[in-house]
Coordinates of C-alpha atoms and ligand atoms in Angstrom, one line a residue:
X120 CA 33.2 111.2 99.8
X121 CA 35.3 108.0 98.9
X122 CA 38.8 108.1 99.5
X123 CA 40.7 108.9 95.9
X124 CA 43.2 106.3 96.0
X125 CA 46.1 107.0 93.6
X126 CA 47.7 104.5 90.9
X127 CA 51.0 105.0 89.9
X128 CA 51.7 104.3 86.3
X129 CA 52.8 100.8 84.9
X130 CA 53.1 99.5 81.9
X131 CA 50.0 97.5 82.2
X132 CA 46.9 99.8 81.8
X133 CA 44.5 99.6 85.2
X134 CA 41.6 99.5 86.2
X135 CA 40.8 100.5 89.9
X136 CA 37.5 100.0 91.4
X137 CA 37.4 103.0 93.9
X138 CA 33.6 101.9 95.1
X139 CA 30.8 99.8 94.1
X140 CA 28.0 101.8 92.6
X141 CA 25.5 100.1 95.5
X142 CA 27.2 101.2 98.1
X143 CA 27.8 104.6 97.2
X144 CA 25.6 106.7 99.5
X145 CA 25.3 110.1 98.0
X146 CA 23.7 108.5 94.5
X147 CA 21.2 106.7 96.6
X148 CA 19.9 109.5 98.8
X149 CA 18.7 112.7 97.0
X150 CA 18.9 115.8 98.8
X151 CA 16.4 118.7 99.1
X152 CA 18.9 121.6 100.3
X153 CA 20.9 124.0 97.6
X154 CA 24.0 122.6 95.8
X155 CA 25.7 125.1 96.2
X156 CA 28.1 123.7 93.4
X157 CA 25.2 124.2 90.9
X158 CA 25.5 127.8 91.4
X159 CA 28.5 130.1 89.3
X160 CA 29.1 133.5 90.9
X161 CA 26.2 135.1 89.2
X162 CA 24.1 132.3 90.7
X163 CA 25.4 132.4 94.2
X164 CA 25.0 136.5 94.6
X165 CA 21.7 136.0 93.8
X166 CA 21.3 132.7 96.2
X167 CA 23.1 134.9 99.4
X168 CA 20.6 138.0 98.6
X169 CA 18.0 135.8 98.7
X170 CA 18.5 134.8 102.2
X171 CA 19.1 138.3 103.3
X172 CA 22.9 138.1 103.3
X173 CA 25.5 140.1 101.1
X174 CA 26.6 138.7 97.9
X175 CA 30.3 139.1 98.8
X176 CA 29.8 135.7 100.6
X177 CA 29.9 134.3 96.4
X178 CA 33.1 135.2 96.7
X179 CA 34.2 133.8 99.6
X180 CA 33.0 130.3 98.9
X181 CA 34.2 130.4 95.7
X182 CA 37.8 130.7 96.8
X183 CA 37.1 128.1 99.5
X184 CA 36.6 125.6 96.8
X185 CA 38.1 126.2 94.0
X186 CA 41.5 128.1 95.2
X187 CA 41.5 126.0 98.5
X188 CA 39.7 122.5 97.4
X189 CA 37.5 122.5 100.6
X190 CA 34.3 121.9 101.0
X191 CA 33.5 121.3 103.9
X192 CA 31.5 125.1 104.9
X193 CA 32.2 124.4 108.4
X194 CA 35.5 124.8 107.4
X195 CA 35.2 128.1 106.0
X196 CA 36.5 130.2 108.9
X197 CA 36.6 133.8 107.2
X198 CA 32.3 133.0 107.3
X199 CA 30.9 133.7 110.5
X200 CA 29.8 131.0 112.5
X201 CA 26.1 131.6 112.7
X202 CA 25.8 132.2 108.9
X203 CA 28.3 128.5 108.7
X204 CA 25.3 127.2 110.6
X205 CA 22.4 128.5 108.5
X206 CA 24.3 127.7 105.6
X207 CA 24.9 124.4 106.6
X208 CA 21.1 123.7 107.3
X209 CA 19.9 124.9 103.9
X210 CA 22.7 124.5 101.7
X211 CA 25.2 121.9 101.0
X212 CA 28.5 121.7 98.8
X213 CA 28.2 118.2 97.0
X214 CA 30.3 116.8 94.4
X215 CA 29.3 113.8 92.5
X216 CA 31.8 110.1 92.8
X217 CA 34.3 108.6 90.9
X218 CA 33.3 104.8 91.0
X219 CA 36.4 103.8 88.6
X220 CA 39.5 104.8 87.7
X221 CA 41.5 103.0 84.7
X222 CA 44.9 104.4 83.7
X223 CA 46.5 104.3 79.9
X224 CA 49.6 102.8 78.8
X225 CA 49.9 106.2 77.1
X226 CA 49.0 108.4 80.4
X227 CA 45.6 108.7 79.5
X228 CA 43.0 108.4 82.5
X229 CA 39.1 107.3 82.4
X230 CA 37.2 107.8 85.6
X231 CA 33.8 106.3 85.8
X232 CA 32.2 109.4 88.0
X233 CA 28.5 108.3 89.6
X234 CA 25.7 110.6 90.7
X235 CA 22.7 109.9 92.3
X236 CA 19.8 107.1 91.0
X237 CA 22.4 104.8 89.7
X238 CA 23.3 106.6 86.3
X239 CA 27.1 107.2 85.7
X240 CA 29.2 109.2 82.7
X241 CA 32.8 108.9 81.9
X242 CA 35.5 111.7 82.2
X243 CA 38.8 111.6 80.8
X244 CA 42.3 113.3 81.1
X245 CA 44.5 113.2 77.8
X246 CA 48.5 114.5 79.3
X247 CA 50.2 115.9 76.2
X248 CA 54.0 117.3 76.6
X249 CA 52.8 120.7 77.0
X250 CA 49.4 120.3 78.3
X251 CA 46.8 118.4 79.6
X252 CA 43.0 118.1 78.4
X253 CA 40.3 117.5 80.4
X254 CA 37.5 116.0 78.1
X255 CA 34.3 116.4 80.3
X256 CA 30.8 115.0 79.7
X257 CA 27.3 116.8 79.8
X258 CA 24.5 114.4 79.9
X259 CA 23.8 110.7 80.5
X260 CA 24.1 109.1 77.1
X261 CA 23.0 111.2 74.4
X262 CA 19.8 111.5 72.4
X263 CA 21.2 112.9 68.8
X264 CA 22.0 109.1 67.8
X265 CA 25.3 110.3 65.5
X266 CA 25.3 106.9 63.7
X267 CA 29.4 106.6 64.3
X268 CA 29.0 107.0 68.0
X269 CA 29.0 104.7 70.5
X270 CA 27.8 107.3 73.1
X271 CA 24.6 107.5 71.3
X272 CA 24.0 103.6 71.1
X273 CA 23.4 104.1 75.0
X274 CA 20.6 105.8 74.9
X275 CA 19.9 109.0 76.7
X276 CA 18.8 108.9 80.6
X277 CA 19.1 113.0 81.4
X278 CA 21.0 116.0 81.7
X279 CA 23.6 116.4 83.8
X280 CA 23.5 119.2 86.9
X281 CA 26.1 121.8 86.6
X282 CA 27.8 120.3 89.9
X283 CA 28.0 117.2 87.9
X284 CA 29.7 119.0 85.6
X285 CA 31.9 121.2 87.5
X286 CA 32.4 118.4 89.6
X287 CA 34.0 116.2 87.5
X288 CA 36.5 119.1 86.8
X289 CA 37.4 119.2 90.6
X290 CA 37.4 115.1 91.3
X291 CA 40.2 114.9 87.7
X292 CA 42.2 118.4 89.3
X293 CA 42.1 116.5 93.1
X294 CA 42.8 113.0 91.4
X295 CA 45.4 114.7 89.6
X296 CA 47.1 116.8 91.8
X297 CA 46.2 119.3 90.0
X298 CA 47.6 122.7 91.8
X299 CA 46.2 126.4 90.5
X300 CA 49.8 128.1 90.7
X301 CA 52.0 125.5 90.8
X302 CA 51.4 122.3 88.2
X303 CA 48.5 122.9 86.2
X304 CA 47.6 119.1 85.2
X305 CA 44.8 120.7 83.4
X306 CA 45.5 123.0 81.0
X307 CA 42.5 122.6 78.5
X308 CA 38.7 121.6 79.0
X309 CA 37.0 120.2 76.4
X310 CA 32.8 119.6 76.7
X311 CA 33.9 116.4 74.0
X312 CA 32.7 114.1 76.7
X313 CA 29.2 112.3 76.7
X314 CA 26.2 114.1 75.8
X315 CA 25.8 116.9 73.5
X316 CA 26.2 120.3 75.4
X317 CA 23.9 122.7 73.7
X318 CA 21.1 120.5 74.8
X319 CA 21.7 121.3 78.5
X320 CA 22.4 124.8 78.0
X321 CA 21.2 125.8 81.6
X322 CA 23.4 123.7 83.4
X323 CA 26.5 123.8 81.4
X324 CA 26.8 127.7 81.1
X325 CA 27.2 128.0 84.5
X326 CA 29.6 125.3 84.8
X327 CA 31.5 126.6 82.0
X328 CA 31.2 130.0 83.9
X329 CA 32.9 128.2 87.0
X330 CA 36.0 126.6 84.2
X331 CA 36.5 130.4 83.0
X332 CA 35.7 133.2 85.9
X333 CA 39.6 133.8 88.5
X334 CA 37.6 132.6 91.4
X335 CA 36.5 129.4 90.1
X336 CA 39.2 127.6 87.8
X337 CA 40.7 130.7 85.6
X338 CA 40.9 129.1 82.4
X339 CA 41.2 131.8 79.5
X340 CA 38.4 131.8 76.7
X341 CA 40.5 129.8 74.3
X342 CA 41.4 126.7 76.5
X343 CA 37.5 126.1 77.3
X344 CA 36.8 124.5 74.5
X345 CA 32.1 123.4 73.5
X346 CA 31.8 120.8 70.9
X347 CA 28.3 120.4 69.4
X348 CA 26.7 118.4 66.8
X349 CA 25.2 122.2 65.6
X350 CA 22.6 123.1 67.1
X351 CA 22.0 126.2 65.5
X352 CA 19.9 128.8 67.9
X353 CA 21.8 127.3 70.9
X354 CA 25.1 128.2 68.8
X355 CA 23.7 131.7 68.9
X356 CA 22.9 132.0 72.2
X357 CA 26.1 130.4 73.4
X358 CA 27.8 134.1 71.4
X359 CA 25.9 136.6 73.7
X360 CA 26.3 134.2 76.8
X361 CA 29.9 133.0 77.5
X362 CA 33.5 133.7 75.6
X363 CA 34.4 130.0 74.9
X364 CA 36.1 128.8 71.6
X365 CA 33.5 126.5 69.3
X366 CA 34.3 123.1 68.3
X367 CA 31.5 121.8 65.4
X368 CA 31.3 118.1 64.7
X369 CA 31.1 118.4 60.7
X370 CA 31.8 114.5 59.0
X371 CA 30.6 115.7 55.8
X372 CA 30.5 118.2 53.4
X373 CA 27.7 116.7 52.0
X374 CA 23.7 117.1 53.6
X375 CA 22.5 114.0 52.7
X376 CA 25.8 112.2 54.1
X377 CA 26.2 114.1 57.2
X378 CA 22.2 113.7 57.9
X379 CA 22.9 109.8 57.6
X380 CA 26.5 110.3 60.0
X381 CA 24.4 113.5 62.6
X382 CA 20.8 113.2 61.9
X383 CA 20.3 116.5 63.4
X384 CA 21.9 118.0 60.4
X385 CA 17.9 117.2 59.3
X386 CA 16.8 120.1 61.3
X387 CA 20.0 122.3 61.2
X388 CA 21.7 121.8 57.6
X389 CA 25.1 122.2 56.4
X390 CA 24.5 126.0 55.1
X391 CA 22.7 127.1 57.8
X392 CA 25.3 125.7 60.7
X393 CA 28.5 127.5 58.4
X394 CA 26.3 130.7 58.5
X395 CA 25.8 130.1 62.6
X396 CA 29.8 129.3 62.4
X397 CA 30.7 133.1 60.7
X398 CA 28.5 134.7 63.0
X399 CA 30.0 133.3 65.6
X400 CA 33.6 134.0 64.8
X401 CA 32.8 137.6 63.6
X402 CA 31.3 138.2 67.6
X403 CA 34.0 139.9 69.7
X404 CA 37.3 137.7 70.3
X405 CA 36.3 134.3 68.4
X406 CA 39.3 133.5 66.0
X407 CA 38.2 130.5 65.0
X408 CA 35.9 127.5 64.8
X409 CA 37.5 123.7 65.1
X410 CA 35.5 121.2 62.7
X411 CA 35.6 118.0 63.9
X412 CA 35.7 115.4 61.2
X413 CA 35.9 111.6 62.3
X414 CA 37.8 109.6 59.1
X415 CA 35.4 106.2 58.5
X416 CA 36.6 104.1 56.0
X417 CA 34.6 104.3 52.5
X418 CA 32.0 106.4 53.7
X419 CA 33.7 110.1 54.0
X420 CA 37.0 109.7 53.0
X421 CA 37.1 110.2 49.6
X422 CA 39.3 112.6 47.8
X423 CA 36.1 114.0 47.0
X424 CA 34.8 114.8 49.9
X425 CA 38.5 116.3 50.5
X426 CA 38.1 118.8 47.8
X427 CA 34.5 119.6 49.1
X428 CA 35.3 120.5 53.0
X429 CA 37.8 122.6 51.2
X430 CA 35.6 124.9 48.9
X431 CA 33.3 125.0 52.5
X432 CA 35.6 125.4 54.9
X433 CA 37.5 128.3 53.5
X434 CA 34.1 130.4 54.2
X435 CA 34.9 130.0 58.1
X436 CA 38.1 131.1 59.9
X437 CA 39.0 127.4 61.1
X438 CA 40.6 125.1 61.9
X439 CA 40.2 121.2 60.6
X440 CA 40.5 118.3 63.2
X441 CA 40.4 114.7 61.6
X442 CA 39.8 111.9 64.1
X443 CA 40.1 108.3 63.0
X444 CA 37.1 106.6 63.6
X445 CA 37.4 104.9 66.8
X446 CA 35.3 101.2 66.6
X447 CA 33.4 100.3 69.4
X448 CA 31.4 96.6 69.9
X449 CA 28.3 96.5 67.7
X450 CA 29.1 99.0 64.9
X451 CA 30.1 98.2 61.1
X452 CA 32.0 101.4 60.3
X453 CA 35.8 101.0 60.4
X454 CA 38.4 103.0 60.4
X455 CA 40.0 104.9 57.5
X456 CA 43.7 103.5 56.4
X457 CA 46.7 105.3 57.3
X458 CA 47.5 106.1 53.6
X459 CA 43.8 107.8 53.5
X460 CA 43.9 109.5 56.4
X461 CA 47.7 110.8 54.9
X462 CA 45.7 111.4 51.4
X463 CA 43.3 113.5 52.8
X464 CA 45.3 115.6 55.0
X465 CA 47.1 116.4 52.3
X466 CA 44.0 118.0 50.2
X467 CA 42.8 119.7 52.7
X468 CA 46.6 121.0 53.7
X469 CA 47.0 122.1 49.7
X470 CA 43.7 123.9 50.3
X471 CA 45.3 126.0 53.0
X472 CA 42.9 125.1 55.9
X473 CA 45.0 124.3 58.8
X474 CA 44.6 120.6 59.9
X475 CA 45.7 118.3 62.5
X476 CA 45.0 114.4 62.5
X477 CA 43.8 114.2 66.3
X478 CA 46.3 111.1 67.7
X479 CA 44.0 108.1 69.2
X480 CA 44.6 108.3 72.7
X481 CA 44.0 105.6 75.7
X482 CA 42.7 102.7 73.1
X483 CA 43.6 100.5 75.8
X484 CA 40.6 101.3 78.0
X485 CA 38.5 102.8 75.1
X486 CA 38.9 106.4 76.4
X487 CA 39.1 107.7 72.9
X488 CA 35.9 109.8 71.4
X489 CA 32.8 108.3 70.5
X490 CA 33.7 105.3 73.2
X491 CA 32.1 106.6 76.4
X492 CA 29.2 105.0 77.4
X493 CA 29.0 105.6 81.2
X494 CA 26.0 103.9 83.1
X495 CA 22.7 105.3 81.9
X496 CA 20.1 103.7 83.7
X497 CA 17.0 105.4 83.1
X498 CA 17.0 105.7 79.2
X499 CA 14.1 106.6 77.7
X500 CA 12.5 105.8 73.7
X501 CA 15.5 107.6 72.3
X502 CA 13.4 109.1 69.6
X503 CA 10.6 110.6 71.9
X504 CA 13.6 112.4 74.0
X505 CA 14.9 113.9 70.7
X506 CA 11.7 115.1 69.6
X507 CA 10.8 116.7 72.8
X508 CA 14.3 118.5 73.2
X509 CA 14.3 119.6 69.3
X510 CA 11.0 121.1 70.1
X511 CA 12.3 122.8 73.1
X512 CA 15.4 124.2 71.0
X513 CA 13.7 125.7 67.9
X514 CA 13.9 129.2 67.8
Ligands
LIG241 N1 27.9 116.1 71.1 C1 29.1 116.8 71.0 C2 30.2 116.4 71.8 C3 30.5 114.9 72.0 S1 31.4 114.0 70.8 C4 29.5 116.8 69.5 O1 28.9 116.2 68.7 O2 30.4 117.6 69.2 C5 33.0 114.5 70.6 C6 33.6 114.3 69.2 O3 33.9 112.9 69.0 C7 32.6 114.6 68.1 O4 33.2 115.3 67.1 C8 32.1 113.3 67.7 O5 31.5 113.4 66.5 C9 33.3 112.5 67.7 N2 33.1 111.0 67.7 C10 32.0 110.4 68.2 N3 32.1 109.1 68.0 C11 33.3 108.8 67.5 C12 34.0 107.7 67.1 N4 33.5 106.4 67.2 N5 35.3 107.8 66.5 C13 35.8 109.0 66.4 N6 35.2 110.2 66.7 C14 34.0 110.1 67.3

């Protein structure tokens, strides 16, 4: 693994190239034994029965990693020595790179984190005064094309590996100094990061099995927070597979405009996604669903549109999160003014939904949503991959 090297804070933002993608070994060389990484503890009971070996060991290299940060399985000493050995000859614990780090003005940290083949996502840490949120991505680009988001403009390459996910949890908590029982840097995690989750179900589940379950991170249901663009049957099966809190990019209260802003809203509309939303809430602990709703100037801002997310919101327990649009190179939306941000709040406040305008965090190395774009290197016809993957999703 590269050496983290750590920045201290000016009050310059920084950009520190930790290694050149080229010579970064691991994402050159694939490798044909287990990731062990990519297993969560359901995963890795099955993986040591397999072999003939008792699926206690899941527990045991679970707390190696994620309650001591090693992983190295030579190092593992409560493992016998000949089961370190075939261990290390069929299995291997790999985490993926950080290429870049850049730090914020405002605190705010971007890593560039590379994996094998040359592709790369971004992951970033947002430190509030009482916690810290851990925005973390899912695939290489994205292949839903949300017309606002700059993500999408990259084109989609492929699904991240649950180690890739996982791992970009323990390179921020080891970059951080991030410490289980002592300073918990990380408070929150948020799947707000590149990609849209519900399209890698099988690789994120168990990931976001690793975030929640005491031996892996021990985050509590509410502070792992899934975003999706609503994809409906995955919503479903996310309620009978994992107790997360549901974030739902909305935009619009409207079909036709949202279908414009998340053309998948063509496939899933407006009705049917709140209906998704109820059933999810109504499901065992689920208080609430967050809707996302990114503010762009004359195009879903309007009073109207206000009074609208009202009468439709108030069919949900939620809660409202409006996000200024963030502008990236290449687009022609801008950003709502402050007085109708202010204006809108304010509807939606006098219709008793409970909303908060998110702040724009690390605008000085565009670490704010909708600006991660990563390194996707083997994108594909965008609209083939959607196709494909819609097909794969419908119920
Ligand atoms: N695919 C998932 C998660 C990734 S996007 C989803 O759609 O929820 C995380 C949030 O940032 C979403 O609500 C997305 O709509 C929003 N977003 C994307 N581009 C943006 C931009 N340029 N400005 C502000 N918010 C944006």
């Amino acid at each position: 693994m590269v050496p983290m090297v750590r920045i201290p804070p000016t009050r310059k933002s920084v950009t520190f190239l930790v290694s050149e993608p080229a010579a970064n070994t691991a994402m050159t060389t694939g490798s044909k034994r287990v990731n062990l990484l990519d297993l969560d503890e359901a995963g890795l009971r099955a993986f040591f029965e397999s072999i003939g070996e008792k699926p206690f060991r899941a527990e045991q290299i679970l707390k190696w990693i994620f309650h001591h940060g090693v992983t190295d399985i030579g190092a593992m000493t409560d493992i016998g020595v000949s089961l370190r050995q075939k261990l290390m000859r069929i299995a291997e614990i790999r985490l993926p790179e950080i290429i870049r780090e850049q730090r914020s003005i405002d605190g705010t940290v971007k890593w560039l984190i590379g994996f094998h083949g040359g592709n790369a996502i971004e992951t970033v840490y947002i430190p509030e005064p009482k916690r810290g949120t851990l925005c973390v991505s899912s695939q290489v680009g994205c292949a839903l094309n949300c017309s606002f988001c700059s993500t999408g403009m990259q084109g989609f390459a492929r699904n991240l590996t649950a180690s890739e996910i996982i791992g970009q949890v323990l390179l921020a908590a080891q970059a951080l100094g991030h410490e289980r029982n002592g300073r918990r840097r990380i408070t929150n995690i948020v799947m707000m990061g590149m990609g849209e989750p519900l399209l890698n179900f099988d690789a994120v589940m168990p990931a976001m099995s690793l975030m929640r379950n005491d031996l892996g991170f021990g985050f509590a249901a509410k502070r792992v927070t899934l975003s999706t663009a609503g994809l409906v049957p995955a919503i479903y099966r996310l309620r009978e597979t994992i107790d997360v809190a549901l974030a739902v990019s909305l935009h619009s209260p409207i079909d036709e405009l949202r279908t414009e802003l998340v053309p998948l809203n063509r496939k899933y509309p407006i009705a049917v996604l709140m209906q998704a939303c109820r059933d999810y809430v109504s499901a065992k602990h689920k208080r609430s669903v967050t809707f996302e709703y990114t503010l762009i100037d004359g195009v879903n801002d309007h009073p109207e549109h206000a009074r609208k997310l009202v009468k439709l919101l108030r069919t949900v327990p939620s809660k409202l999160n409006l996000i200024p649009f963030n502008p990236f190179p290449g687009t022609s939306y801008r950003c709502s003014s402050a007085s109708r941000i202010a204006e809108f709040k304010e509807i939606v406040m006098r219709g008793n939904l409970i909303a908060t305008v998110r702040k724009t965090r690390g605008d000085d190395i565009d670490a704010a949503c909708g600006q991660l774009v990563g390194i996707v290197q083997d994108r594909t016809r965008r609209s083939e991959r959607i196709k494909i993957k819609l097909a794969e999703t419908s119920p």
